[in-house]
Coordinates of N, CA and C in Angstrom, one line a residue:
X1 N -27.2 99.3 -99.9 CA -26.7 98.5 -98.9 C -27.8 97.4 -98.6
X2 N -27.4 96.5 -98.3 CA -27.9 95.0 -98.2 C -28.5 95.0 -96.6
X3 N -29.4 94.5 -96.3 CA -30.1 94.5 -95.0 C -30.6 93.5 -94.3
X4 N -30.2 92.9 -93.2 CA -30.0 91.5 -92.9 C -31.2 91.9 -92.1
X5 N -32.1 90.8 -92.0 CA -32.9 90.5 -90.8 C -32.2 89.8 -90.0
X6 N -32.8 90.4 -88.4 CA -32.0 90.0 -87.1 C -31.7 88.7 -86.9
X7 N -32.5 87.8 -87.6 CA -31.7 86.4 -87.0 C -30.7 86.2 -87.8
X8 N -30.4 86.6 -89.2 CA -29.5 86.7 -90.1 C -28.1 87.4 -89.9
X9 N -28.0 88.4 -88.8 CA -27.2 89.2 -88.7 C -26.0 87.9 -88.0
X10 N -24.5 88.6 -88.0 CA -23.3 87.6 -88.0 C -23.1 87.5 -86.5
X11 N -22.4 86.7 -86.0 CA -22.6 86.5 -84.6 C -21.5 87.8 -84.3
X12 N -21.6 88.8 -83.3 CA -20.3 90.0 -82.8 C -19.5 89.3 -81.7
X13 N -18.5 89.3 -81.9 CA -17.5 88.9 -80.7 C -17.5 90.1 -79.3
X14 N -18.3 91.0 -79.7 CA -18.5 92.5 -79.0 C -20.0 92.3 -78.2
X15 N -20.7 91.7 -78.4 CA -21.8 91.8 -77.7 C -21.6 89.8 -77.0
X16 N -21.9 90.2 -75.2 CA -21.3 88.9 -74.3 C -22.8 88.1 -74.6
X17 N -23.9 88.4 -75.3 CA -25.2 87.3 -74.9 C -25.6 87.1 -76.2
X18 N -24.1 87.3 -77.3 CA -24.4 86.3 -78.7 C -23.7 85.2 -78.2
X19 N -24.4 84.2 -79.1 CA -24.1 82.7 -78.5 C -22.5 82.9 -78.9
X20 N -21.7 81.7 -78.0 CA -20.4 81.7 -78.2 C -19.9 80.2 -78.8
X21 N -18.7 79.8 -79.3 CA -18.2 78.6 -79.6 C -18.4 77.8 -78.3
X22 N -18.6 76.4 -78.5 CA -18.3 75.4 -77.2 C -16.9 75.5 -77.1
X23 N -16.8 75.2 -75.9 CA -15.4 74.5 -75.3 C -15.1 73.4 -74.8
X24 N -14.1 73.1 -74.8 CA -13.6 71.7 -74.0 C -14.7 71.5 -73.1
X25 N -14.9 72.3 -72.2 CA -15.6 72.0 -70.8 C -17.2 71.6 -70.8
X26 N -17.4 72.5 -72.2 CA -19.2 72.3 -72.6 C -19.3 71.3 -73.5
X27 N -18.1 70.6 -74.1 CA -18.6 69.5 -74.7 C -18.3 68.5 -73.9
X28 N -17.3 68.3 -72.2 CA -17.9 67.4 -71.5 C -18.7 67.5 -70.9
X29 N -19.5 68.8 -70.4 CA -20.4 68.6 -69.4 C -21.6 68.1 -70.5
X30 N -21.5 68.3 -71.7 CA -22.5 68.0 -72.1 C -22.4 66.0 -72.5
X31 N -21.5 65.8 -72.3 CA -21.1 64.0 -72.6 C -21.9 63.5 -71.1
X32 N -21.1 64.5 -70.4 CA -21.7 63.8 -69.4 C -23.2 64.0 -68.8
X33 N -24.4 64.8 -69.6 CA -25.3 65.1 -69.3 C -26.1 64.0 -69.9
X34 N -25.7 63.4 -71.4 CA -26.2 62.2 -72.1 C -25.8 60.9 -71.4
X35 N -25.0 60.9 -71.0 CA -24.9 59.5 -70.0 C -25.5 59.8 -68.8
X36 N -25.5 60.4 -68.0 CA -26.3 60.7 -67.1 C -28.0 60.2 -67.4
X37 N -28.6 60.9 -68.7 CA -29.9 60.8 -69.0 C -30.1 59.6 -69.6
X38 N -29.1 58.8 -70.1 CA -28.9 57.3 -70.4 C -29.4 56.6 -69.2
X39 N -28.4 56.4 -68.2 CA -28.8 56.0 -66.7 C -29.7 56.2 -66.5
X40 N -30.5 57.4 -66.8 CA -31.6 57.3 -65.9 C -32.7 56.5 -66.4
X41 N -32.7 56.7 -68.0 CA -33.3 56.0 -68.9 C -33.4 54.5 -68.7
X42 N -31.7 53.6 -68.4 CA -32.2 52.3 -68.2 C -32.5 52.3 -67.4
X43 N -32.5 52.7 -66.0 CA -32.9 52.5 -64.3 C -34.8 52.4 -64.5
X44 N -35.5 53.3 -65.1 CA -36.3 53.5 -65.2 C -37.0 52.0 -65.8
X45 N -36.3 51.9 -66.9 CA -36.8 50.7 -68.0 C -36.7 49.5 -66.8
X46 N -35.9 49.0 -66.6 CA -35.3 48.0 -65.1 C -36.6 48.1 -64.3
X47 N -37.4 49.5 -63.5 CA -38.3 49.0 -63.0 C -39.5 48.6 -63.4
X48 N -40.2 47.5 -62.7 CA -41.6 47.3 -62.8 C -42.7 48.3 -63.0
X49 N -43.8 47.9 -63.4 CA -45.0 48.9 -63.6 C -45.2 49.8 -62.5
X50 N -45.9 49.4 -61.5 CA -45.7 49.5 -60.1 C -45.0 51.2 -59.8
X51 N -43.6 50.4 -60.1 CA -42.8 51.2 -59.7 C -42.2 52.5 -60.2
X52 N -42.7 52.4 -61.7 CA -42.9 53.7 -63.0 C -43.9 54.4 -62.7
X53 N -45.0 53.9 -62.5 CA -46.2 54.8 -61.7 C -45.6 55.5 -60.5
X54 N -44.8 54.8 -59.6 CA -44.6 55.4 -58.5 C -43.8 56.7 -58.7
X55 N -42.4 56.2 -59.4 CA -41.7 57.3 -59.6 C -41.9 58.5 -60.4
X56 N -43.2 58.4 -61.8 CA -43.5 59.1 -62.5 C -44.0 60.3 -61.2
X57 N -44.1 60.2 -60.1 CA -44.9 61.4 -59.3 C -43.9 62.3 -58.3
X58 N -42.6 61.1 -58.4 CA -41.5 61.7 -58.0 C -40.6 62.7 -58.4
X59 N -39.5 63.3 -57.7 CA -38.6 64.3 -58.7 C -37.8 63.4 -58.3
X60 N -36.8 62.9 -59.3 CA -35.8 61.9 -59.1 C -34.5 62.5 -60.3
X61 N -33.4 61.8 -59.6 CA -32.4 62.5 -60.4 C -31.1 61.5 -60.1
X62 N -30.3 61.1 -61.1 CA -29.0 60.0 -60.8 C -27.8 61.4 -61.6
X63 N -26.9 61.0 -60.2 CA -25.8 62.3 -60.1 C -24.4 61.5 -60.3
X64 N -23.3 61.4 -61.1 CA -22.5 60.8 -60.7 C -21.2 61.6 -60.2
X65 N -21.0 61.3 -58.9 CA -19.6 62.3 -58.8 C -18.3 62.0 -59.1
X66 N -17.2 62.6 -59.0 CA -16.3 62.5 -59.5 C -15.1 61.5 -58.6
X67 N -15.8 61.1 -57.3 CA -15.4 59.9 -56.4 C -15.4 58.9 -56.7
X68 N -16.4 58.5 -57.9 CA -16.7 57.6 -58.1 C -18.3 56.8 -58.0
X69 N -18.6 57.9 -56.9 CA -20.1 57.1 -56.6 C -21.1 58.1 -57.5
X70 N -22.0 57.0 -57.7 CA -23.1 57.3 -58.2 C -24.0 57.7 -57.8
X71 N -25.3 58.3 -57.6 CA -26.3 58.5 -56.5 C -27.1 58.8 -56.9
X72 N -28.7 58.0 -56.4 CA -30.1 58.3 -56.8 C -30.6 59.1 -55.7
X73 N -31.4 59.8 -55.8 CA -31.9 60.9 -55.2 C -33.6 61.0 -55.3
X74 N -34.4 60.5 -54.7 CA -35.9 60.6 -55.1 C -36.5 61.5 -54.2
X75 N -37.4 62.3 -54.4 CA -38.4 63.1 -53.7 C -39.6 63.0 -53.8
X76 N -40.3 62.5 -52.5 CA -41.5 62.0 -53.0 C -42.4 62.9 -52.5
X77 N -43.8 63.6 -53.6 CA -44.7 64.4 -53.0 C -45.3 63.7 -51.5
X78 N -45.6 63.0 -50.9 CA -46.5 62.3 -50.3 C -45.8 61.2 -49.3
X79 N -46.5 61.1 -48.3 CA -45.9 60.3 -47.4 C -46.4 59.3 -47.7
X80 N -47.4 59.3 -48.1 CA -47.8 57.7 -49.0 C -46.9 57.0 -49.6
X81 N -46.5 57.8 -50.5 CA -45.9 57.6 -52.1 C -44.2 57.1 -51.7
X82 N -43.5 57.8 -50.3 CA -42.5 57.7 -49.9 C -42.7 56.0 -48.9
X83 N -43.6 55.6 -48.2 CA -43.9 54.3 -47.4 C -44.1 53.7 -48.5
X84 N -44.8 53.2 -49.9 CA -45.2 52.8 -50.5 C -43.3 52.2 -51.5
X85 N -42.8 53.3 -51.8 CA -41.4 53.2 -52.0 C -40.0 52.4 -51.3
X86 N -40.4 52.8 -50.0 CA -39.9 52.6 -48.7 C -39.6 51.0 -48.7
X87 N -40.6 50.3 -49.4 CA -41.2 49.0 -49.4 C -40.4 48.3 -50.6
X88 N -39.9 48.6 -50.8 CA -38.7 48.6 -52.2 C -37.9 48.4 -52.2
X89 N -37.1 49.6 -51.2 CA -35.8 50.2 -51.4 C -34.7 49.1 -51.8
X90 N -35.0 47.9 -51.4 CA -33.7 46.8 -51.6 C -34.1 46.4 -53.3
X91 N -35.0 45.9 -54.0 CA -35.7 46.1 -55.0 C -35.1 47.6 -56.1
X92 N -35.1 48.6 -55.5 CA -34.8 49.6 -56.1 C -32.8 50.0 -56.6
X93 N -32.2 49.8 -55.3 CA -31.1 49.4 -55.3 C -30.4 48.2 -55.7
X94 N -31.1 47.6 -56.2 CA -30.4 46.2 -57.1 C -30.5 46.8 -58.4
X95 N -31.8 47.3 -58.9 CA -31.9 48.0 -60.1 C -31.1 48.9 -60.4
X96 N -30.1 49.6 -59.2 CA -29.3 51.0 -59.6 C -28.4 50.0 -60.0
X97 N -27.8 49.2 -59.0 CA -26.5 48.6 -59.0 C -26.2 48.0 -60.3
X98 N -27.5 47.5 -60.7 CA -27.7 47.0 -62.6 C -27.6 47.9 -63.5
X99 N -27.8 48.8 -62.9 CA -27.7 50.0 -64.4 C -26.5 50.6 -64.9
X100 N -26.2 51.0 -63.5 CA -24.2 51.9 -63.4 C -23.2 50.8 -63.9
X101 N -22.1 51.4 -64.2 CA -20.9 50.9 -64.3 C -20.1 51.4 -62.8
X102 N -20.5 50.6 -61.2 CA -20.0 51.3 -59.9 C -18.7 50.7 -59.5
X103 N -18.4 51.7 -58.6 CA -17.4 51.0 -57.3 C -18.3 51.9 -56.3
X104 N -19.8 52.5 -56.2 CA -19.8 53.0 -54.9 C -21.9 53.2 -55.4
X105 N -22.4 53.0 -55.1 CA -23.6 54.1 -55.4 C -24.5 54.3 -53.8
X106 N -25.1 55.1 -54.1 CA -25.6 55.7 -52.9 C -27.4 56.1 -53.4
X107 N -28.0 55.8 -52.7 CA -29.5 55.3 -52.7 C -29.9 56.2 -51.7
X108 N -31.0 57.8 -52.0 CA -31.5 58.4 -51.1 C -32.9 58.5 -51.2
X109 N -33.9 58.2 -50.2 CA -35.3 58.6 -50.6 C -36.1 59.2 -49.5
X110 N -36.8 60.2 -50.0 CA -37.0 61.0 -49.0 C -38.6 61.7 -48.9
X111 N -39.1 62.1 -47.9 CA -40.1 63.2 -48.6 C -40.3 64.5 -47.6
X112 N -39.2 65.3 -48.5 CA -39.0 66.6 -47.3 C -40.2 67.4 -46.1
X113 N -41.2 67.4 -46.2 CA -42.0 68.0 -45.3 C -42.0 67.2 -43.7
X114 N -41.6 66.4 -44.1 CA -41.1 65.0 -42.7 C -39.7 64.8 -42.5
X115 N -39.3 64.9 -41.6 CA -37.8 64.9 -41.4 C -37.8 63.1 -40.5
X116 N -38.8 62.6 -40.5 CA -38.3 61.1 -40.0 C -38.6 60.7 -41.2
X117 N -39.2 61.5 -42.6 CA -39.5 60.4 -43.9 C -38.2 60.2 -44.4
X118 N -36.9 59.5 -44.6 CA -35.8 60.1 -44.6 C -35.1 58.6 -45.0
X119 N -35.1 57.9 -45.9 CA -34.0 56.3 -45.6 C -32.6 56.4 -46.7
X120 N -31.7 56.5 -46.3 CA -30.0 56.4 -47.6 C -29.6 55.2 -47.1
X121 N -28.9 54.4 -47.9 CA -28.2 53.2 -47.9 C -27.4 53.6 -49.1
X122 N -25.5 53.1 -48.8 CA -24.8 53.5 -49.6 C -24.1 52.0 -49.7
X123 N -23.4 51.7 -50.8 CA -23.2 50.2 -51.2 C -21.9 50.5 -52.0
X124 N -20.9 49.6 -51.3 CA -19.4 49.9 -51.9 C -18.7 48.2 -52.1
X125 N -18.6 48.1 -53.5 CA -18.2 47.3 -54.3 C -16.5 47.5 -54.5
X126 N -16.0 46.5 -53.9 CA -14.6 46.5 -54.2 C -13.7 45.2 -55.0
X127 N -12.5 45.1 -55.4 CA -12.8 44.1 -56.7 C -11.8 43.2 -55.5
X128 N -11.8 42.1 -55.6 CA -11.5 40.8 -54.1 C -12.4 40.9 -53.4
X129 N -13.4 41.7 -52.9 CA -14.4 41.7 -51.9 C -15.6 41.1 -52.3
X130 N -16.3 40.3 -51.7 CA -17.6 39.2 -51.6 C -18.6 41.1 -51.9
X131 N -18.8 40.7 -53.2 CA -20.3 42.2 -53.1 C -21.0 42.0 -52.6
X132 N -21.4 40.7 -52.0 CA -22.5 40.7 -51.0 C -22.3 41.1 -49.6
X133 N -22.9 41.9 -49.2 CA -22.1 41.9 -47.7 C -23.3 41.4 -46.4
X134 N -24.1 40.8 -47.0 CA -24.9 40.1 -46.1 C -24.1 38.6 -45.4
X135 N -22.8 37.9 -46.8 CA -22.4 36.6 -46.9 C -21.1 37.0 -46.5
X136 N -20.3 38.0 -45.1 CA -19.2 38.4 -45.1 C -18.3 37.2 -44.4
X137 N -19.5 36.6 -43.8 CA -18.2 35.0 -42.8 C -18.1 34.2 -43.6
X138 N -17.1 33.7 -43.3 CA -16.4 32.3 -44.0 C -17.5 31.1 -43.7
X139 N -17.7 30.0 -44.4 CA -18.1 29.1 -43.8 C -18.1 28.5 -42.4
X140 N -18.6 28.3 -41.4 CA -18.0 27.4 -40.1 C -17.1 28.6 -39.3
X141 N -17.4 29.7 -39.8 CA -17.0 30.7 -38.7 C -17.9 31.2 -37.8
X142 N -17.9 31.3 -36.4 CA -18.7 31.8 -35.6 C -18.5 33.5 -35.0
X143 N -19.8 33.8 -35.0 CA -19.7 34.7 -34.0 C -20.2 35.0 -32.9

């Protein structure tokens, strides 16, 4: 009789913690784990030196949901490192808005041991609507 060593033996449909075939669902979450790591890849490249130092100390993570919005998420060790960022944020949010393909993204930065360290700004792009929403009056309109 022929005698396999164990990594050679055949996969059992009888034992649940030999690997299994993918499915539909694992070859999207996995589509969607490479675009995801794409995004984050250009967001990153988009920022300044500065700013790659900064985040290199952060835990940061871009989530897209299924609403449609997009969302950055930073945690910063340090209350330094969170004011220093803080200083950005409009800077940092142009860079998301360049990277996604949006109709919504959402910008959170934070540094949890501080509950006033805390700034989200969410930004919703609609197609007829001025993206700017600083330039919402007409010309010669008052308020």
């Amino acid at each position: 009789m022929l005698k396999l060593n164990p990594q050679e033996r055949p996969m059992s449909h009888d034992n649940p913690d030999a690997p299994q075939p993918l499915s539909e669902r694992d070859r999207a979450l996995a589509r969607e784990l490479t675009a995801v790591r794409a995004q984050r890849h250009r967001l990153y490249e988009k920022l300044n030196g500065s700013l790659k130092a900064l985040f290199s100390h952060c835990e940061w993570r871009i989530t897209q949901h299924d609403t449609g919005t997009t969302e950055l998420v930073v945690i910063c060790p340090s209350l330094v490192i969170y004011q220093r960022l803080l200083k950005k944020v409009i800077y940092i949010q142009t860079r998301l808005e360049d990277t996604v393909e949006i109709k919504q993204t959402r910008f959170v930065l934070c540094y949890p041991p501080n509950s006033q360290a805390f700034y989200e700004h969410e930004v919703t792009i609609q197609q007829g609507v001025n993206p700017n929403p600083y330039l919402d009056l007409d010309e010669g309109e008052e308020f």
